[in-house]
Short mmCIF file of N, CA and C in Angstrom, two decimals:
data_model
loop_
_atom_site.label_atom_id
_atom_site.label_comp_id
_atom_site.label_asym_id
_atom_site.label_seq_id
_atom_site.Cartn_x
_atom_site.Cartn_y
_atom_site.Cartn_z
N UNK W 300 37.27 -16.41 36.11
CA UNK W 300 38.07 -16.18 34.91
C UNK W 300 38.38 -17.59 34.28
N UNK W 301 38.56 -18.50 35.05
CA UNK W 301 38.93 -19.77 34.36
C UNK W 301 37.82 -20.36 33.55
N UNK W 302 36.58 -20.27 33.93
CA UNK W 302 35.32 -20.57 33.06
C UNK W 302 35.29 -19.89 31.82
N UNK W 303 35.65 -18.55 31.93
CA UNK W 303 35.71 -17.82 30.59
C UNK W 303 36.87 -18.19 29.69
N UNK W 304 37.81 -18.56 30.32
CA UNK W 304 38.98 -19.16 29.57
C UNK W 304 38.73 -20.34 28.84
N UNK W 305 38.00 -21.26 29.55
CA UNK W 305 37.55 -22.43 28.98
C UNK W 305 36.56 -22.16 27.80
N UNK W 306 35.62 -21.32 27.95
CA UNK W 306 34.71 -21.03 26.81
C UNK W 306 35.51 -20.48 25.77
N UNK W 307 36.32 -19.54 25.83
CA UNK W 307 37.11 -18.88 24.83
C UNK W 307 37.97 -20.02 24.17
N UNK W 308 38.51 -20.84 24.88
CA UNK W 308 39.50 -21.93 24.11
C UNK W 308 38.62 -22.84 23.29
N UNK W 309 37.42 -23.18 23.87
CA UNK W 309 36.44 -24.14 23.08
C UNK W 309 36.03 -23.36 21.82
N UNK W 310 35.49 -22.15 22.12
CA UNK W 310 35.10 -21.34 20.83
C UNK W 310 36.15 -21.21 19.77
N UNK W 311 37.26 -20.76 20.30
CA UNK W 311 38.54 -20.46 19.44
C UNK W 311 38.75 -21.70 18.66
N UNK W 312 38.82 -22.99 19.27
CA UNK W 312 39.20 -24.27 18.59
C UNK W 312 38.08 -24.62 17.57
N UNK W 313 36.77 -24.39 18.02
CA UNK W 313 35.75 -24.66 17.11
C UNK W 313 35.63 -23.86 15.78
N UNK W 314 35.91 -22.54 16.11
CA UNK W 314 35.99 -21.56 14.78
C UNK W 314 37.19 -21.94 14.10
N UNK W 315 38.46 -22.25 14.66
CA UNK W 315 39.50 -22.60 13.87
C UNK W 315 39.30 -23.73 13.10
N UNK W 316 38.70 -24.73 13.54
CA UNK W 316 38.32 -25.96 12.81
C UNK W 316 37.43 -25.74 11.76
N UNK W 317 36.44 -24.86 11.88
CA UNK W 317 35.43 -24.40 10.97
C UNK W 317 36.13 -23.66 9.85
N UNK W 318 36.88 -22.82 10.07
CA UNK W 318 37.63 -22.10 9.01
C UNK W 318 38.57 -22.93 8.14
N UNK W 319 39.34 -23.80 8.94
CA UNK W 319 40.02 -24.77 8.08
C UNK W 319 39.14 -25.70 7.13
N UNK W 320 37.90 -25.98 7.53
CA UNK W 320 36.94 -26.87 6.73
C UNK W 320 36.60 -25.99 5.56
N UNK W 321 36.20 -24.71 5.92
CA UNK W 321 35.90 -23.73 4.76
C UNK W 321 36.93 -23.52 3.72
N UNK W 322 38.31 -23.52 4.25
CA UNK W 322 39.29 -23.45 3.43
C UNK W 322 39.39 -24.72 2.48
N UNK W 323 39.27 -25.88 2.99
CA UNK W 323 39.40 -27.19 2.24
C UNK W 323 38.25 -27.17 1.24
N UNK W 324 37.09 -26.67 1.67
CA UNK W 324 35.86 -26.59 0.63
C UNK W 324 36.24 -25.82 -0.49
N UNK W 325 36.86 -24.57 -0.17
CA UNK W 325 37.33 -23.69 -1.31
C UNK W 325 38.24 -24.24 -2.13
N UNK W 326 39.11 -25.02 -1.71
CA UNK W 326 40.22 -25.70 -2.47
C UNK W 326 39.48 -26.81 -3.37
N UNK W 327 38.51 -27.49 -2.87
CA UNK W 327 37.60 -28.42 -3.68
C UNK W 327 36.94 -27.65 -4.83
N UNK W 328 36.44 -26.45 -4.36
CA UNK W 328 35.56 -25.59 -5.29
C UNK W 328 36.62 -25.10 -6.51
N UNK W 329 37.80 -24.75 -6.08
CA UNK W 329 38.83 -24.27 -7.11
C UNK W 329 39.08 -25.38 -7.96
N UNK W 330 39.25 -26.52 -7.41
CA UNK W 330 39.51 -27.73 -8.33
C UNK W 330 38.42 -28.03 -9.33
N UNK W 331 37.07 -27.91 -8.83
CA UNK W 331 35.85 -28.25 -9.48
C UNK W 331 35.37 -27.14 -10.41
N UNK W 332 36.19 -26.04 -10.30
CA UNK W 332 35.43 -24.58 -10.95
C UNK W 332 35.59 -24.88 -12.60
N UNK W 333 36.57 -25.79 -12.98
CA UNK W 333 36.65 -25.85 -14.33
C UNK W 333 35.65 -26.85 -14.91
N UNK W 334 35.39 -27.82 -14.02
CA UNK W 334 34.56 -29.02 -14.61
C UNK W 334 33.02 -28.74 -14.29
N UNK W 335 32.69 -28.36 -13.09
CA UNK W 335 31.33 -28.35 -12.70
C UNK W 335 30.77 -27.24 -12.22
N UNK W 336 31.17 -26.08 -12.86
CA UNK W 336 30.95 -24.60 -12.34
C UNK W 336 29.35 -24.46 -12.43
N UNK W 337 28.70 -25.03 -13.36
CA UNK W 337 27.24 -24.71 -13.38
C UNK W 337 26.43 -25.43 -12.33
N UNK W 338 26.82 -26.67 -11.94
CA UNK W 338 26.34 -27.22 -10.72
C UNK W 338 26.66 -26.53 -9.45
N UNK W 339 27.84 -25.96 -9.35
CA UNK W 339 28.11 -25.16 -8.19
C UNK W 339 27.35 -24.06 -7.92
N UNK W 340 26.61 -23.41 -8.82
CA UNK W 340 25.77 -22.26 -8.73
C UNK W 340 24.61 -22.41 -7.72
N UNK W 341 24.31 -23.67 -7.29
CA UNK W 341 23.27 -23.95 -6.36
C UNK W 341 23.62 -23.54 -5.06
N UNK W 342 24.97 -23.49 -4.63
CA UNK W 342 25.52 -23.12 -3.44
C UNK W 342 25.42 -21.48 -3.13
N UNK W 343 25.35 -20.66 -4.15
CA UNK W 343 25.57 -19.26 -4.09
C UNK W 343 24.31 -18.37 -3.81
N UNK W 344 24.05 -18.16 -2.53
CA UNK W 344 22.94 -17.18 -2.15
C UNK W 344 21.55 -17.42 -2.74
N UNK W 345 21.12 -18.66 -2.67
CA UNK W 345 19.84 -18.98 -3.21
C UNK W 345 18.65 -18.40 -2.33
N UNK W 346 19.07 -18.06 -1.15
CA UNK W 346 17.99 -17.40 -0.12
C UNK W 346 17.76 -16.11 -0.48
N UNK W 347 18.55 -15.42 -1.20
CA UNK W 347 18.23 -13.99 -1.55
C UNK W 347 18.06 -13.89 -3.06
N UNK W 348 16.87 -13.93 -3.89
CA UNK W 348 16.85 -13.83 -5.19
C UNK W 348 17.47 -12.71 -5.93
N UNK W 349 17.55 -11.58 -5.17
CA UNK W 349 18.34 -10.47 -5.82
C UNK W 349 19.88 -10.62 -5.88
N UNK W 350 20.37 -11.56 -5.03
CA UNK W 350 21.80 -11.62 -4.96
C UNK W 350 22.26 -13.13 -5.34
N UNK W 351 21.55 -13.84 -6.17
CA UNK W 351 21.92 -15.11 -6.68
C UNK W 351 23.25 -14.99 -7.39
N UNK W 352 24.18 -15.82 -7.17
CA UNK W 352 25.35 -15.90 -8.00
C UNK W 352 26.52 -15.02 -7.27
N UNK W 353 26.18 -14.46 -6.21
CA UNK W 353 27.19 -13.67 -5.43
C UNK W 353 27.87 -14.41 -4.45
N UNK W 354 29.13 -14.47 -4.34
CA UNK W 354 29.98 -15.09 -3.38
C UNK W 354 30.72 -14.07 -2.53
N UNK W 355 30.72 -14.22 -1.20
CA UNK W 355 31.45 -13.33 -0.46
C UNK W 355 32.11 -13.89 0.89
N UNK W 356 33.33 -13.60 1.13
CA UNK W 356 33.89 -14.07 2.24
C UNK W 356 34.83 -12.92 2.90
N UNK W 357 34.39 -12.59 4.09
CA UNK W 357 35.03 -11.45 4.94
C UNK W 357 35.19 -10.11 3.95
N UNK W 358 34.23 -9.73 3.33
CA UNK W 358 34.37 -8.40 2.59
C UNK W 358 34.74 -8.52 1.17
N UNK W 359 35.27 -9.70 0.73
CA UNK W 359 35.79 -10.07 -0.75
C UNK W 359 34.52 -10.72 -1.43
N UNK W 360 33.96 -9.75 -2.20
CA UNK W 360 32.71 -10.16 -2.91
C UNK W 360 32.94 -10.30 -4.43
N UNK W 361 32.22 -11.28 -5.13
CA UNK W 361 32.26 -11.61 -6.46
C UNK W 361 30.92 -11.95 -6.90
N UNK W 362 30.73 -11.46 -8.11
CA UNK W 362 29.62 -11.81 -8.78
C UNK W 362 29.81 -13.01 -9.78
N UNK W 363 29.37 -14.13 -9.52
CA UNK W 363 29.95 -15.36 -10.36
C UNK W 363 29.09 -15.58 -11.56
N UNK W 364 27.95 -14.93 -11.63
CA UNK W 364 27.09 -15.07 -12.93
C UNK W 364 27.63 -14.45 -14.02
N UNK W 365 27.75 -14.90 -15.32
CA UNK W 365 28.36 -14.28 -16.44
C UNK W 365 27.07 -13.67 -17.21
N UNK W 366 27.29 -13.12 -18.28
CA UNK W 366 26.09 -12.45 -19.03
C UNK W 366 25.08 -13.31 -19.68
N UNK W 367 25.57 -14.66 -19.82
CA UNK W 367 24.71 -15.72 -20.33
C UNK W 367 23.82 -16.29 -19.21
N UNK W 368 23.96 -15.92 -17.94
CA UNK W 368 23.33 -16.49 -16.72
C UNK W 368 23.94 -17.74 -16.21
N UNK W 369 25.06 -18.19 -16.70
CA UNK W 369 25.68 -19.28 -16.18
C UNK W 369 26.94 -18.75 -15.22
N UNK W 370 27.65 -19.70 -14.75
CA UNK W 370 28.70 -19.38 -13.79
C UNK W 370 29.92 -19.13 -14.34
N UNK W 371 30.53 -18.06 -14.13
CA UNK W 371 31.93 -17.56 -14.79
C UNK W 371 33.07 -18.59 -14.05
N UNK W 372 33.57 -19.23 -14.78
CA UNK W 372 34.63 -20.18 -14.20
C UNK W 372 35.88 -19.47 -13.65
N UNK W 373 36.28 -18.47 -14.48
CA UNK W 373 37.33 -17.67 -13.99
C UNK W 373 37.19 -16.95 -12.75
N UNK W 374 35.98 -16.37 -12.59
CA UNK W 374 35.60 -15.77 -11.37
C UNK W 374 35.52 -16.63 -10.23
N UNK W 375 35.00 -17.77 -10.49
CA UNK W 375 34.88 -18.85 -9.35
C UNK W 375 36.16 -19.29 -8.96
N UNK W 376 37.08 -19.56 -9.96
CA UNK W 376 38.53 -19.99 -9.63
C UNK W 376 39.31 -18.86 -8.76
N UNK W 377 39.08 -17.76 -9.16
CA UNK W 377 39.91 -16.63 -8.62
C UNK W 377 39.28 -16.34 -7.16
N UNK W 378 37.91 -16.52 -7.01
CA UNK W 378 37.26 -16.27 -5.78
C UNK W 378 37.74 -17.52 -4.80
N UNK W 379 37.68 -18.67 -5.20
CA UNK W 379 38.15 -19.72 -4.48
C UNK W 379 39.42 -19.54 -3.89
N UNK W 380 40.51 -19.19 -4.81
CA UNK W 380 41.76 -18.81 -4.36
C UNK W 380 41.88 -17.91 -3.35
N UNK W 381 41.18 -16.81 -3.43
CA UNK W 381 41.20 -15.65 -2.44
C UNK W 381 40.59 -16.18 -1.14
N UNK W 382 39.45 -16.87 -1.26
CA UNK W 382 38.73 -17.46 -0.11
C UNK W 382 39.57 -18.46 0.66
N UNK W 383 40.40 -19.25 0.04
CA UNK W 383 41.20 -20.16 0.68
C UNK W 383 42.38 -19.30 1.63
N UNK W 384 42.85 -18.40 1.07
CA UNK W 384 43.94 -17.65 1.66
C UNK W 384 43.21 -16.93 2.98
N UNK W 385 42.17 -16.22 2.66
CA UNK W 385 41.38 -15.51 3.76
C UNK W 385 41.01 -16.50 4.86
N UNK W 386 40.31 -17.58 4.58
CA UNK W 386 39.91 -18.66 5.61
C UNK W 386 41.18 -19.08 6.31
N UNK W 387 42.17 -19.29 5.74
CA UNK W 387 43.38 -19.73 6.44
C UNK W 387 44.00 -18.69 7.30
N UNK W 388 43.85 -17.56 6.85
CA UNK W 388 44.40 -16.40 7.89
C UNK W 388 43.49 -16.29 9.12
N UNK W 389 42.06 -16.42 8.97
CA UNK W 389 41.08 -16.42 10.15
C UNK W 389 41.41 -17.61 11.04
N UNK W 390 41.64 -18.77 10.30
CA UNK W 390 41.88 -19.93 11.19
C UNK W 390 43.24 -19.78 12.00
N UNK W 391 44.08 -19.29 11.39
CA UNK W 391 45.50 -18.93 12.16
C UNK W 391 45.24 -18.06 13.30
N UNK W 392 44.26 -16.92 13.13
CA UNK W 392 44.00 -16.04 14.22
C UNK W 392 43.31 -16.82 15.38
N UNK W 393 42.32 -17.66 15.07
CA UNK W 393 41.74 -18.52 16.03
C UNK W 393 42.82 -19.46 16.71
N UNK W 394 43.62 -19.99 16.05
CA UNK W 394 44.56 -20.88 16.59
C UNK W 394 45.51 -20.22 17.53
N UNK W 395 45.89 -19.05 17.20
CA UNK W 395 46.77 -18.21 17.97
C UNK W 395 45.96 -17.81 19.33
N UNK W 396 44.73 -17.43 19.21
CA UNK W 396 43.84 -17.04 20.24
C UNK W 396 43.87 -18.35 21.35
N UNK W 397 43.62 -19.54 20.72
CA UNK W 397 43.49 -20.67 21.53
C UNK W 397 44.94 -20.97 22.24
N UNK W 398 46.00 -20.89 21.57
CA UNK W 398 47.34 -21.13 22.14
C UNK W 398 47.75 -20.11 23.31
N UNK W 399 47.39 -18.82 22.89
CA UNK W 399 47.73 -17.83 24.00
C UNK W 399 46.89 -18.20 25.35
N UNK W 400 45.61 -18.51 25.09
CA UNK W 400 44.81 -18.69 26.46
C UNK W 400 45.47 -20.04 27.01
N UNK W 401 45.57 -21.16 26.20
CA UNK W 401 46.20 -22.31 26.84
C UNK W 401 47.60 -22.08 27.60
N UNK W 402 48.54 -21.33 26.87
CA UNK W 402 49.81 -21.14 27.52
C UNK W 402 49.79 -20.30 28.68
N UNK W 403 48.86 -19.20 28.74
CA UNK W 403 48.72 -18.43 29.74
C UNK W 403 48.13 -19.00 31.08
N UNK W 404 47.49 -20.25 31.03
CA UNK W 404 47.09 -21.04 32.02
C UNK W 404 48.15 -21.59 33.04
N UNK W 405 49.29 -21.90 32.26
CA UNK W 405 50.27 -22.42 32.99
C UNK W 405 51.53 -21.67 33.20
N UNK W 406 51.49 -20.46 32.59
CA UNK W 406 52.70 -19.63 32.80
C UNK W 406 52.22 -18.33 32.55
N UNK W 407 53.19 -17.33 32.77
CA UNK W 407 52.70 -15.89 32.79
C UNK W 407 52.34 -15.57 31.31
N UNK W 408 51.47 -14.68 31.08
CA UNK W 408 51.00 -14.28 29.54
C UNK W 408 52.14 -13.40 28.98
N UNK W 409 53.07 -13.02 29.80
CA UNK W 409 54.09 -12.15 29.16
C UNK W 409 55.30 -12.90 28.81
N UNK W 410 55.09 -13.90 27.91
CA UNK W 410 56.21 -14.61 27.29
C UNK W 410 56.56 -14.44 25.78
N UNK W 411 57.59 -14.73 25.28
CA UNK W 411 57.91 -14.39 23.95
C UNK W 411 56.94 -15.13 22.85
N UNK W 412 56.34 -16.26 23.11
CA UNK W 412 55.47 -16.91 22.31
C UNK W 412 54.33 -16.19 22.20
N UNK W 413 53.62 -15.70 23.41
CA UNK W 413 52.34 -15.03 23.40
C UNK W 413 52.45 -13.70 22.73
N UNK W 414 53.71 -13.04 22.72
CA UNK W 414 54.01 -11.75 22.14
C UNK W 414 53.93 -11.96 20.64
N UNK W 415 54.66 -13.12 20.17
CA UNK W 415 54.72 -13.18 18.90
C UNK W 415 53.42 -13.55 18.29
N UNK W 416 52.59 -14.37 18.98
CA UNK W 416 51.34 -14.75 18.42
C UNK W 416 50.39 -13.75 18.34
N UNK W 417 50.37 -12.71 19.40
CA UNK W 417 49.61 -11.58 19.34
C UNK W 417 50.01 -10.71 18.24
N UNK W 418 51.24 -10.51 17.94
CA UNK W 418 51.66 -9.79 16.72
C UNK W 418 51.12 -10.44 15.36
N UNK W 419 51.25 -11.68 15.37
CA UNK W 419 50.64 -12.34 14.20
C UNK W 419 49.16 -12.15 14.13
N UNK W 420 48.35 -12.24 15.10
CA UNK W 420 47.03 -11.89 15.03
C UNK W 420 46.88 -10.50 14.35
N UNK W 421 47.42 -9.44 14.76
CA UNK W 421 47.38 -8.16 14.26
C UNK W 421 47.66 -8.13 12.69
N UNK W 422 48.85 -8.90 12.43
CA UNK W 422 49.29 -8.90 11.02
C UNK W 422 48.22 -9.67 10.22
N UNK W 423 47.67 -10.71 10.60
CA UNK W 423 46.72 -11.55 9.95
C UNK W 423 45.44 -10.73 9.77
N UNK W 424 44.98 -9.96 10.81
CA UNK W 424 43.91 -9.14 10.82
C UNK W 424 44.00 -7.84 9.70
N UNK W 425 45.18 -7.44 9.53
CA UNK W 425 45.34 -6.44 8.42
C UNK W 425 45.43 -6.94 7.10
N UNK W 426 46.11 -8.42 7.08
CA UNK W 426 46.19 -9.05 5.87
C UNK W 426 44.87 -9.46 5.18
N UNK W 427 43.93 -9.62 5.89
CA UNK W 427 42.62 -10.06 5.31
C UNK W 427 41.83 -9.19 4.48
N UNK W 428 41.74 -7.86 4.70
CA UNK W 428 41.15 -7.01 3.76
C UNK W 428 42.11 -6.68 2.67
N UNK W 429 43.48 -6.68 3.12
CA UNK W 429 44.53 -6.62 1.84
C UNK W 429 44.42 -7.64 0.77
N UNK W 430 44.28 -8.79 1.10
CA UNK W 430 44.27 -9.95 0.20
C UNK W 430 42.78 -9.80 -0.41
N UNK W 431 41.71 -9.39 0.15
CA UNK W 431 40.52 -9.17 -0.57
C UNK W 431 40.66 -8.08 -1.57
N UNK W 432 41.41 -6.83 -1.35
CA UNK W 432 41.58 -5.94 -2.17
C UNK W 432 42.47 -6.33 -3.33
N UNK W 433 43.52 -7.11 -3.14
CA UNK W 433 44.45 -7.62 -4.23
C UNK W 433 43.52 -8.57 -5.09
N UNK W 434 43.07 -9.37 -4.51
CA UNK W 434 42.16 -10.42 -5.31
C UNK W 434 41.00 -9.60 -6.07
N UNK W 435 40.43 -8.74 -5.46
CA UNK W 435 39.30 -7.89 -6.24
C UNK W 435 40.09 -7.29 -7.55
N UNK W 436 41.23 -6.68 -7.40
CA UNK W 436 41.90 -5.99 -8.38
C UNK W 436 42.27 -6.96 -9.50
N UNK W 437 42.65 -8.24 -9.06
CA UNK W 437 43.15 -9.21 -10.03
C UNK W 437 41.93 -9.77 -10.82
N UNK W 438 40.80 -9.78 -10.04
CA UNK W 438 39.51 -10.13 -10.81
C UNK W 438 38.89 -9.04 -11.73
N UNK W 439 39.18 -7.65 -11.47
CA UNK W 439 38.80 -6.84 -12.38
C UNK W 439 39.68 -6.81 -13.57
N UNK W 440 40.95 -7.18 -13.31
CA UNK W 440 41.77 -6.97 -14.47
C UNK W 440 41.53 -8.28 -15.44
N UNK W 441 41.28 -9.32 -14.90
CA UNK W 441 41.06 -10.63 -15.58
C UNK W 441 39.64 -10.76 -16.15
N UNK W 442 38.65 -10.53 -15.37
CA UNK W 442 37.33 -10.85 -15.64
C UNK W 442 36.60 -9.66 -16.42
N UNK W 443 36.74 -8.48 -15.61
CA UNK W 443 36.21 -7.27 -16.02
C UNK W 443 35.60 -6.57 -14.91
N UNK W 444 35.19 -5.17 -15.10
CA UNK W 444 34.72 -4.42 -13.96
C UNK W 444 33.39 -4.80 -13.44
N UNK W 445 32.53 -5.37 -14.22
CA UNK W 445 31.26 -5.82 -13.66
C UNK W 445 31.15 -6.88 -12.81
N UNK W 446 32.11 -7.66 -12.74
CA UNK W 446 32.15 -9.05 -11.94
C UNK W 446 32.58 -8.81 -10.46
N UNK W 447 33.08 -7.65 -10.24
CA UNK W 447 33.70 -7.63 -8.79
C UNK W 447 33.24 -6.27 -8.20
N UNK W 448 32.82 -6.35 -6.94
CA UNK W 448 32.50 -5.11 -6.24
C UNK W 448 33.82 -4.85 -5.36
N UNK W 449 34.63 -3.88 -5.65
CA UNK W 449 35.75 -3.47 -5.01
C UNK W 449 35.35 -2.71 -3.81
N UNK W 450 35.70 -3.02 -2.64
CA UNK W 450 35.45 -2.60 -1.35
C UNK W 450 36.38 -2.93 -0.35
N UNK W 451 36.88 -2.22 0.48
CA UNK W 451 37.70 -2.60 1.55
C UNK W 451 37.14 -2.38 2.77
N UNK W 452 36.76 -3.41 3.71
CA UNK W 452 36.36 -3.22 5.01
C UNK W 452 37.52 -3.05 5.99
N UNK W 453 37.55 -1.71 6.39
CA UNK W 453 38.59 -1.24 7.11
C UNK W 453 38.59 -1.67 8.67
N UNK W 454 37.57 -2.47 9.15
CA UNK W 454 37.54 -2.91 10.44
C UNK W 454 38.57 -3.80 10.71
N UNK W 455 38.95 -4.72 9.87
CA UNK W 455 40.25 -5.59 9.97
C UNK W 455 41.46 -4.88 10.21
N UNK W 456 41.56 -3.79 9.45
CA UNK W 456 42.95 -2.81 9.56
C UNK W 456 42.89 -2.32 10.90
N UNK W 457 41.74 -1.73 11.21
CA UNK W 457 41.67 -1.01 12.55
C UNK W 457 42.06 -1.97 13.63
N UNK W 458 41.34 -3.20 13.66
CA UNK W 458 41.56 -4.17 14.76
C UNK W 458 43.07 -4.54 14.72
N UNK W 459 43.57 -4.80 13.48
CA UNK W 459 44.95 -5.15 13.55
C UNK W 459 45.93 -4.17 14.14
N UNK W 460 45.73 -2.87 13.84
CA UNK W 460 46.53 -1.97 14.47
C UNK W 460 46.36 -1.85 15.84
N UNK W 461 45.10 -2.08 16.24
CA UNK W 461 44.94 -1.98 17.83
C UNK W 461 45.56 -3.24 18.40
N UNK W 462 45.56 -4.37 17.75
CA UNK W 462 46.31 -5.63 18.31
C UNK W 462 47.84 -5.40 18.33
N UNK W 463 48.43 -4.82 17.31
CA UNK W 463 49.85 -4.45 17.22
C UNK W 463 50.17 -3.43 18.25
N UNK W 464 49.38 -2.62 18.62
CA UNK W 464 49.66 -1.51 19.55
C UNK W 464 49.68 -2.42 20.90
N UNK W 465 48.74 -3.31 21.31
CA UNK W 465 48.62 -3.96 22.35
C UNK W 465 49.81 -4.92 22.58
N UNK W 466 50.33 -5.35 21.54
CA UNK W 466 51.62 -6.20 21.54
C UNK W 466 52.82 -5.57 22.10
N UNK W 467 52.87 -4.16 21.88
CA UNK W 467 53.94 -3.45 22.41
C UNK W 467 53.73 -3.37 23.82
N UNK W 468 52.62 -3.19 24.41
CA UNK W 468 52.33 -3.36 25.86
C UNK W 468 52.77 -4.61 26.47
N UNK W 469 52.41 -5.78 25.83
CA UNK W 469 52.83 -6.93 26.28
C UNK W 469 54.39 -7.23 26.28
N UNK W 470 55.05 -6.71 25.27
CA UNK W 470 56.61 -6.66 25.13
C UNK W 470 57.13 -6.03 26.27
N UNK W 471 56.53 -4.86 26.67
CA UNK W 471 56.94 -3.92 27.74
C UNK W 471 56.74 -4.68 28.96
N UNK W 472 55.54 -5.38 29.17
CA UNK W 472 55.25 -6.13 30.31
C UNK W 472 56.28 -7.24 30.56
N UNK W 473 56.63 -8.00 29.46
CA UNK W 473 57.71 -9.04 29.50
C UNK W 473 59.05 -8.43 29.82
N UNK W 474 59.42 -7.16 29.48
CA UNK W 474 60.63 -6.87 29.82
C UNK W 474 60.61 -6.31 31.51
N UNK W 475 59.49 -5.75 31.89
CA UNK W 475 59.27 -5.30 33.25
C UNK W 475 59.42 -6.62 34.16
N UNK W 476 58.76 -7.60 33.71
CA UNK W 476 58.90 -8.98 34.45
C UNK W 476 60.32 -9.57 34.55
N UNK W 477 61.05 -9.35 33.43
CA UNK W 477 62.29 -9.87 33.33
C UNK W 477 63.17 -9.09 34.37
N UNK W 478 63.01 -7.83 34.30
CA UNK W 478 63.75 -6.83 35.27
C UNK W 478 63.58 -7.20 36.70
N UNK W 479 62.16 -7.38 36.94
CA UNK W 479 61.75 -7.80 38.45
C UNK W 479 62.48 -9.04 38.78
N UNK W 480 62.31 -10.14 37.87
CA UNK W 480 62.92 -11.28 38.23
C UNK W 480 64.31 -11.22 38.42
N UNK W 481 65.11 -10.31 37.85
CA UNK W 481 66.44 -10.22 37.89
C UNK W 481 66.78 -9.58 39.26
N UNK W 482 66.09 -8.90 39.81
CA UNK W 482 66.18 -8.23 40.99
C UNK W 482 66.11 -9.08 42.29
N UNK W 483 65.23 -10.11 42.11
CA UNK W 483 65.00 -10.92 43.13
C UNK W 483 66.01 -12.19 43.34
#
């Protein structure tokens, strides 16, 4: 079990850092969207010729190519803003996973901080598709219907609800542990 915890801690920390880096890259992309949008087109799905110009992050998809064949600066800016938020939420999920595993090594997993962080994981998981839907709606209103594929990946909502339910079991476990400690 300890080896598995070590692996999970390492993977969670690596994924957290990777998502913070992606969020920073999206901030730079948002800043650059007004100046060098045409040059940024080199980064968008060049491996699949049918989907050139499409950007996607955790179910939030935007077609960045305008009718003239160039990059739509408004779409790029709004995509980058949505991607920063989504990447930050995913980074926070991995941060909480890392901290839960780390704290559970030295103390009981049934403590207030772990319960709070588990609840946050559920909330962040639900927030990711909601942010994607909100940003898709904003893009549809600002840029037009053709630029955005509006879809919601419900897996994040389902996982978030499951984690929130598990949080209730952890809270109950903490209460039982407190009651048992009071009896001794």
